[in-house]
XYZ file of N, CA and C in Angstrom:
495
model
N -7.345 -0.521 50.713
C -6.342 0.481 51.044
C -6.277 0.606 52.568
N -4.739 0.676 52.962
C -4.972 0.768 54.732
C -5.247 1.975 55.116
N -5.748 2.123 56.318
C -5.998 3.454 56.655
C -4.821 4.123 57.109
N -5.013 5.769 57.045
C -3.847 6.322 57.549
C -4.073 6.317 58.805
N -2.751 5.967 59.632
C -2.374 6.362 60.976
C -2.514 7.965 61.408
N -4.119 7.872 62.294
C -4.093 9.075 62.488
C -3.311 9.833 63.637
N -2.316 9.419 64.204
C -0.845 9.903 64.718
C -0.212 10.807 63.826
N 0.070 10.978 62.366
C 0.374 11.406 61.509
C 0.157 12.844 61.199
N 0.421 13.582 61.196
C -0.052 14.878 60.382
C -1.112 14.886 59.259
N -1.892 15.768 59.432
C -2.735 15.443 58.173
C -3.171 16.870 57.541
N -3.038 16.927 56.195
C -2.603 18.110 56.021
C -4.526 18.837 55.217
N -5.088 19.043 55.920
C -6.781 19.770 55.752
C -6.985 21.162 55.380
N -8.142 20.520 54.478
C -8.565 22.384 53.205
C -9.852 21.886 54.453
N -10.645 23.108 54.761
C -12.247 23.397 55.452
C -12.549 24.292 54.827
N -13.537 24.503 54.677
C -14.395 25.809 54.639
C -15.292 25.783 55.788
N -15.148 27.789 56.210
C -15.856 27.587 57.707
C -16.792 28.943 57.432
N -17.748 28.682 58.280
C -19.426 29.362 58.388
C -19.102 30.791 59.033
N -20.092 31.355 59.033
C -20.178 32.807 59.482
C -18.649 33.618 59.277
N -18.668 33.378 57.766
C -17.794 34.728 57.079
C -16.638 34.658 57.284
N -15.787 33.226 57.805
C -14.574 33.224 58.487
C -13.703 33.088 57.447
N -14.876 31.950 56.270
C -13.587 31.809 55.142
C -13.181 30.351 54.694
N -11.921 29.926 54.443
C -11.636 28.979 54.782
C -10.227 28.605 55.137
N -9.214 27.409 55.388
C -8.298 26.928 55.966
C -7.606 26.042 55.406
N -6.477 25.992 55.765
C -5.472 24.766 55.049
C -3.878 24.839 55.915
N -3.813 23.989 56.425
C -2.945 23.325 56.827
C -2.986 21.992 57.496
N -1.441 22.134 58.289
C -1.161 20.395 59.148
C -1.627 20.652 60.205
N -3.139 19.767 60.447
C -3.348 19.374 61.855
C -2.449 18.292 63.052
N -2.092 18.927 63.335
C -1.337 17.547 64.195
C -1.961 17.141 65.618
N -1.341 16.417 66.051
C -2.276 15.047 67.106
C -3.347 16.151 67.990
N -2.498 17.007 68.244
C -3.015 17.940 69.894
C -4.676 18.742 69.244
N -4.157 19.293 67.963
C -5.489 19.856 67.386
C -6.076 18.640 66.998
N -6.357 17.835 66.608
C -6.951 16.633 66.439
C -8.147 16.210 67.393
N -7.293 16.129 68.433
C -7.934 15.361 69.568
C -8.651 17.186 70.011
N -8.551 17.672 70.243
C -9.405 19.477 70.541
C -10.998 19.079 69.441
N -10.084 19.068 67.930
C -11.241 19.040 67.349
C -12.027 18.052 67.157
N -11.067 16.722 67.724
C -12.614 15.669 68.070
C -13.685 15.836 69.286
N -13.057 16.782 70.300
C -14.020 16.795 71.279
C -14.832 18.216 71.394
N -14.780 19.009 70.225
C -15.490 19.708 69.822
C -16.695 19.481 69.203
N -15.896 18.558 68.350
C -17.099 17.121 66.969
C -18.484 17.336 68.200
N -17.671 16.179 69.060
C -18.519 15.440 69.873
C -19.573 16.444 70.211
N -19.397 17.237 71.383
C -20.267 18.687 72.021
C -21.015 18.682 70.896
N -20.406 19.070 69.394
C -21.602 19.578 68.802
C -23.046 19.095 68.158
N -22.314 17.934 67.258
C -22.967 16.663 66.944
C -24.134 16.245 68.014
N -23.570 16.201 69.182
C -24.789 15.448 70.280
C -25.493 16.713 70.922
N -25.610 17.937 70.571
C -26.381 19.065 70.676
C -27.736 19.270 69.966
N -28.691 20.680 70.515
C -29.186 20.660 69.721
C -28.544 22.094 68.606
N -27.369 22.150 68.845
C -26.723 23.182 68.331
C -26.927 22.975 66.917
N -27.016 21.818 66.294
C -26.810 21.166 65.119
C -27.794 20.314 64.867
N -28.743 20.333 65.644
C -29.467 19.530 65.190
C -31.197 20.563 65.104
N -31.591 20.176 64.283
C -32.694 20.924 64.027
C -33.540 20.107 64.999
N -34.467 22.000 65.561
C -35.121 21.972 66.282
C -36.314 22.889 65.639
N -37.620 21.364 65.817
C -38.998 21.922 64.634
C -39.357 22.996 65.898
N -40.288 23.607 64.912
C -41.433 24.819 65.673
C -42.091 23.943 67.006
N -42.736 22.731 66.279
C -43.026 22.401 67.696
C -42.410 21.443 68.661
N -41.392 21.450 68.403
C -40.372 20.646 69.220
C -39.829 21.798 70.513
N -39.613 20.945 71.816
C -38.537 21.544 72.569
C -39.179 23.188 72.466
N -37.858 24.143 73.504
C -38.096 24.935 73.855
C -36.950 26.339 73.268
N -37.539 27.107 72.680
C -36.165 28.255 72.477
C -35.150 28.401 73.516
N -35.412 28.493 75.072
C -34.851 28.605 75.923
C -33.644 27.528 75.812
N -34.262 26.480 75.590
C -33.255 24.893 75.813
C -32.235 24.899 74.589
N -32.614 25.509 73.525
C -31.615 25.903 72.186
C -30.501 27.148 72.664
N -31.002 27.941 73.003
C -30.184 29.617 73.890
C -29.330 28.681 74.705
N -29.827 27.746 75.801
C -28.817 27.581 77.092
C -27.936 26.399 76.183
N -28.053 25.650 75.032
C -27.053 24.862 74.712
C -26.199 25.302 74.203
N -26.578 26.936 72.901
C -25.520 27.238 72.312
C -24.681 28.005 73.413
N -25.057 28.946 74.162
C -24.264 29.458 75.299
C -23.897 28.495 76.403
N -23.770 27.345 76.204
C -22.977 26.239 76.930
C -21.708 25.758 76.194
N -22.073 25.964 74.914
C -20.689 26.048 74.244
C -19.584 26.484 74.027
N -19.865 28.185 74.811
C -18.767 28.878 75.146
C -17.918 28.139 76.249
N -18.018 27.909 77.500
C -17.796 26.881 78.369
C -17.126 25.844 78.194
N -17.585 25.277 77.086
C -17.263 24.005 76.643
C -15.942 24.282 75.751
N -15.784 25.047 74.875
C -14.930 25.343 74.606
C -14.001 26.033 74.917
N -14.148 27.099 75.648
C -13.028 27.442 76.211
C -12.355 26.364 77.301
N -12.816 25.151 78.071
C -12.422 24.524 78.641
C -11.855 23.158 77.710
N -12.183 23.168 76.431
C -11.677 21.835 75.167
C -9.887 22.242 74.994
N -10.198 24.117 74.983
C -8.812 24.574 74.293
C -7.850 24.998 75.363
N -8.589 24.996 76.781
C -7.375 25.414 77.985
C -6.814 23.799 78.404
N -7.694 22.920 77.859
C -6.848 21.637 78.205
C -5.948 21.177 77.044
N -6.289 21.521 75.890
C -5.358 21.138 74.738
C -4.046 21.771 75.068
N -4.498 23.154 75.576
C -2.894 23.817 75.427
C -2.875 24.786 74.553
N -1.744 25.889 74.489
C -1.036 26.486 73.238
C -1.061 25.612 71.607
N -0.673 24.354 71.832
C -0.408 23.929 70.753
C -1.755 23.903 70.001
N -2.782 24.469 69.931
C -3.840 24.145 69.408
C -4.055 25.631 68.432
N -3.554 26.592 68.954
C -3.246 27.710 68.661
C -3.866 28.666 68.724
N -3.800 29.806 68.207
C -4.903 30.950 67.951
C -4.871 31.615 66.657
N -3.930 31.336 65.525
C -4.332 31.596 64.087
C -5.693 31.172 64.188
N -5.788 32.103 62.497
C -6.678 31.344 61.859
C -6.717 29.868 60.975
N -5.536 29.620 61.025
C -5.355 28.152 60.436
C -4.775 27.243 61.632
N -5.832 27.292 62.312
C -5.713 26.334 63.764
C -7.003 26.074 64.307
N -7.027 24.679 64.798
C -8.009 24.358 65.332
C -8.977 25.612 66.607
N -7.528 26.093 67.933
C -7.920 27.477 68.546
C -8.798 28.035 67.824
N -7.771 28.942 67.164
C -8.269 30.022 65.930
C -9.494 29.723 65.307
N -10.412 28.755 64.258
C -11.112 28.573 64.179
C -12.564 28.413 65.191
N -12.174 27.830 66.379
C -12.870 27.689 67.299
C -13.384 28.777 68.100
N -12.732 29.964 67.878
C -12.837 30.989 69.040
C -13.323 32.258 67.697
N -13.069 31.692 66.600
C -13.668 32.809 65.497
C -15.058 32.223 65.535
N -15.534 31.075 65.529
C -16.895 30.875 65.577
C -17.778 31.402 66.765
N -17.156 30.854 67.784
C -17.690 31.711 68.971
C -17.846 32.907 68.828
N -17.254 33.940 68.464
C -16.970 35.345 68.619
C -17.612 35.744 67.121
N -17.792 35.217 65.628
C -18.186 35.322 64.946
C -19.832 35.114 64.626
N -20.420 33.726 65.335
C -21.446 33.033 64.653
C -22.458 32.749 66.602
N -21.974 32.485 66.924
C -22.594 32.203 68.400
C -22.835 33.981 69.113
N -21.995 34.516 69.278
C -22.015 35.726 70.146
C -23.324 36.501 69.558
N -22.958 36.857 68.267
C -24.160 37.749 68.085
C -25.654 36.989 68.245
N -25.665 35.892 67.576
C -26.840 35.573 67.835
C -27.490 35.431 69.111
N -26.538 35.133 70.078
C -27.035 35.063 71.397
C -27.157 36.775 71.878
N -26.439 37.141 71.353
C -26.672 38.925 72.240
C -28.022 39.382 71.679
N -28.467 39.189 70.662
C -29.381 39.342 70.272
C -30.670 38.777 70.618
N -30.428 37.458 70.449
C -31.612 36.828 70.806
C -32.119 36.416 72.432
N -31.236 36.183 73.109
C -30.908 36.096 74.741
C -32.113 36.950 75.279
N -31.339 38.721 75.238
C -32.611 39.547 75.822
C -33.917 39.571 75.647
N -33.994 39.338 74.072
C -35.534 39.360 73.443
C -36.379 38.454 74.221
N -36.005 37.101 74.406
C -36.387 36.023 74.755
C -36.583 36.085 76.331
N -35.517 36.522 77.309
C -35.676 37.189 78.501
C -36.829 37.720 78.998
N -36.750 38.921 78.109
C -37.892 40.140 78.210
C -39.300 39.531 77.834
N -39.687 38.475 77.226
C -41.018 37.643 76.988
C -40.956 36.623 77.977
N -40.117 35.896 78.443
C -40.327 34.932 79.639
C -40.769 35.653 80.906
N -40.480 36.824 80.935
C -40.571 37.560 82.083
C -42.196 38.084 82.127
N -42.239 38.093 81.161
C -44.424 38.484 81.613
C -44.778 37.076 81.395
N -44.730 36.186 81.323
C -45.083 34.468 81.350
C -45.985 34.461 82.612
N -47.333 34.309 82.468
C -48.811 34.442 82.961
C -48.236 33.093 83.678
N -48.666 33.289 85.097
C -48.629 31.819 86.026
C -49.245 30.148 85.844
N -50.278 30.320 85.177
C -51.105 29.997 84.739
C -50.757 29.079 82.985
N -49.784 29.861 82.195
C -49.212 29.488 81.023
C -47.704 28.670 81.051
N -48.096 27.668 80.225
C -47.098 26.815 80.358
C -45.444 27.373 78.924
N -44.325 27.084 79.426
C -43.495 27.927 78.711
C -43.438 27.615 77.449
N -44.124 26.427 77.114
C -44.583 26.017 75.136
C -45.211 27.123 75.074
N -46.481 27.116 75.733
C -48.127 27.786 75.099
C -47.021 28.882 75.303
N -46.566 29.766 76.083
C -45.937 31.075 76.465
C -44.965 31.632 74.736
N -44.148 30.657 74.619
C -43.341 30.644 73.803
C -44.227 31.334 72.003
N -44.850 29.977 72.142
C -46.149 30.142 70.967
C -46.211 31.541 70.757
N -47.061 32.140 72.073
C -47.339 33.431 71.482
C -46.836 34.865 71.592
N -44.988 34.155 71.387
C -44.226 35.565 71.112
C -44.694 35.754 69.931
N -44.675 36.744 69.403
C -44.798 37.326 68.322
C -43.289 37.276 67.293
N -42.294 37.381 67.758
C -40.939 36.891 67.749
C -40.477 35.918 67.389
N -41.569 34.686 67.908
C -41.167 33.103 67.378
C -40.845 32.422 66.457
N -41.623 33.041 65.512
C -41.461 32.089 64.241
C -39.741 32.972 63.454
N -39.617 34.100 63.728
C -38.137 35.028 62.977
C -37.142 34.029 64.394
N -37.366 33.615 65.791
C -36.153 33.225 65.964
C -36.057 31.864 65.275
N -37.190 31.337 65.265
C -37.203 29.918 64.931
C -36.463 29.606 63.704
N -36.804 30.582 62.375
C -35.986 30.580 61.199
C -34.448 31.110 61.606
N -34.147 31.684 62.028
C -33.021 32.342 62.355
C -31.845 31.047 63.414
N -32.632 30.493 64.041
C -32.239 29.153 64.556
C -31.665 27.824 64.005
N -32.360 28.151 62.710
C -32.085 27.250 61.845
C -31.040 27.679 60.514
N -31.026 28.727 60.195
C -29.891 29.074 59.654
C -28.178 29.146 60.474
N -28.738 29.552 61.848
C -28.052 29.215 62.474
C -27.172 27.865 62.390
N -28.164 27.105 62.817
C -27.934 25.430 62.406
C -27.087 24.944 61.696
N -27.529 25.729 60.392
C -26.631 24.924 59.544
C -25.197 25.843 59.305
N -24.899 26.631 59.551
C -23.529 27.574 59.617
C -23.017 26.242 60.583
N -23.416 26.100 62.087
C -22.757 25.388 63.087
C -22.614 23.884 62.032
N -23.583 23.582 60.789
C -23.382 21.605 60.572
C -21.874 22.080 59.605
N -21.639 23.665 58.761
C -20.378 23.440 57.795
C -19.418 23.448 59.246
N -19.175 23.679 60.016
C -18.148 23.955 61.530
C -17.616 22.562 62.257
N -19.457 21.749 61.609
C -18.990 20.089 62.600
C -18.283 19.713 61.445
N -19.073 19.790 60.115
C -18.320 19.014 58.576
C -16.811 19.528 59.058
N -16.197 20.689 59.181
C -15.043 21.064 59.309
C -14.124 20.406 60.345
N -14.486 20.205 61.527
C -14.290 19.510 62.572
C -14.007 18.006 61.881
N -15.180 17.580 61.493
C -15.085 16.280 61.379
C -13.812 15.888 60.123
N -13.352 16.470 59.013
C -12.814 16.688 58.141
C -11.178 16.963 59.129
N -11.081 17.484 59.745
C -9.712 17.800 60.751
C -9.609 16.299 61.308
N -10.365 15.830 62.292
C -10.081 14.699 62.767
C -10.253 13.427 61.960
N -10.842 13.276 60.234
C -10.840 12.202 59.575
C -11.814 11.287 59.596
N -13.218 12.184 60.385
C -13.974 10.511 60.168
C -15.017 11.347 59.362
N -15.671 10.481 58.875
C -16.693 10.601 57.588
C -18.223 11.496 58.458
N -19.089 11.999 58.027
C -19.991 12.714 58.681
C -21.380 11.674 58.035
């Protein structure tokens, strides 16, 4: 079977994470190309990619998902209007996750994490430091639920622009 010309309209059901719901309509070229370079950001993050207890740093998980704000608001001021701000638009979807699934967790977790780096003994390295929040192991799970809200968002993404996950 040939493939479809993805120039074409393509007309996409998603289901999307943190309570948004889900979607159906015609993506056309402009949201396409938005939501492939959304794909991308996220996929090659550790936004989406699980990060063990003893892997890496909470800090380095905090500064990627709050790099995503950035990232996206600069994906959708270059797409344009045409990308939209419904909820059955690439925009719209994009800026409900932010504001839905990213914001709180970062308002939340940001300070906590702050306020423990900040007594970090000279002497302690920011693993060993990390270790013994008391806090660690609830963000660590919470990180990971996280996770996977952001993998139904890439599935969704990836499902808009047509390539297989």
């Amino acid at each position: 079977m040939p493939k479809q010309d993805p120039a074409k309209l393509k007309k996409v059901s998603v289901s999307l994470p943190f309570g948004i719901g889900g979607a159906e309509w015609e993506a056309d070229e402009t949201e396409r190309k938005a939501a492939w370079s959304l794909y991308v950001e996220l996929v090659t993050r550790i936004t989406v990619q699980s990060l063990e207890a003893d892997q890496g740093l909470l800090r380095e998980a905090l500064n990627s998902l709050y790099s995503m704000f950035a990232i996206t608001r600069q994906i959708l001021r270059d797409a344009g209007p045409d990308v939209g701000i419904s909820s059955q638009s690439v925009g719209g979807i994009a800026i409900a996750v932010l504001n839905k699934g990213l914001r709180p967790f970062l308002s939340k977790w940001h300070p906590l994490l702050q306020t423990w780096e900040a007594q970090k003994p000279p002497t302690a390295s920011p693993k060993q430091h990390e270790k013994n929040w008391s806090l660690e192991p609830q963000m660590y799970e919470e990180l990971l639920i996280l996770g996977k809200e952001l993998q139904q968002y890439t599935e969704a993404l990836a499902e808009i622009v047509g390539v297989e996950e």
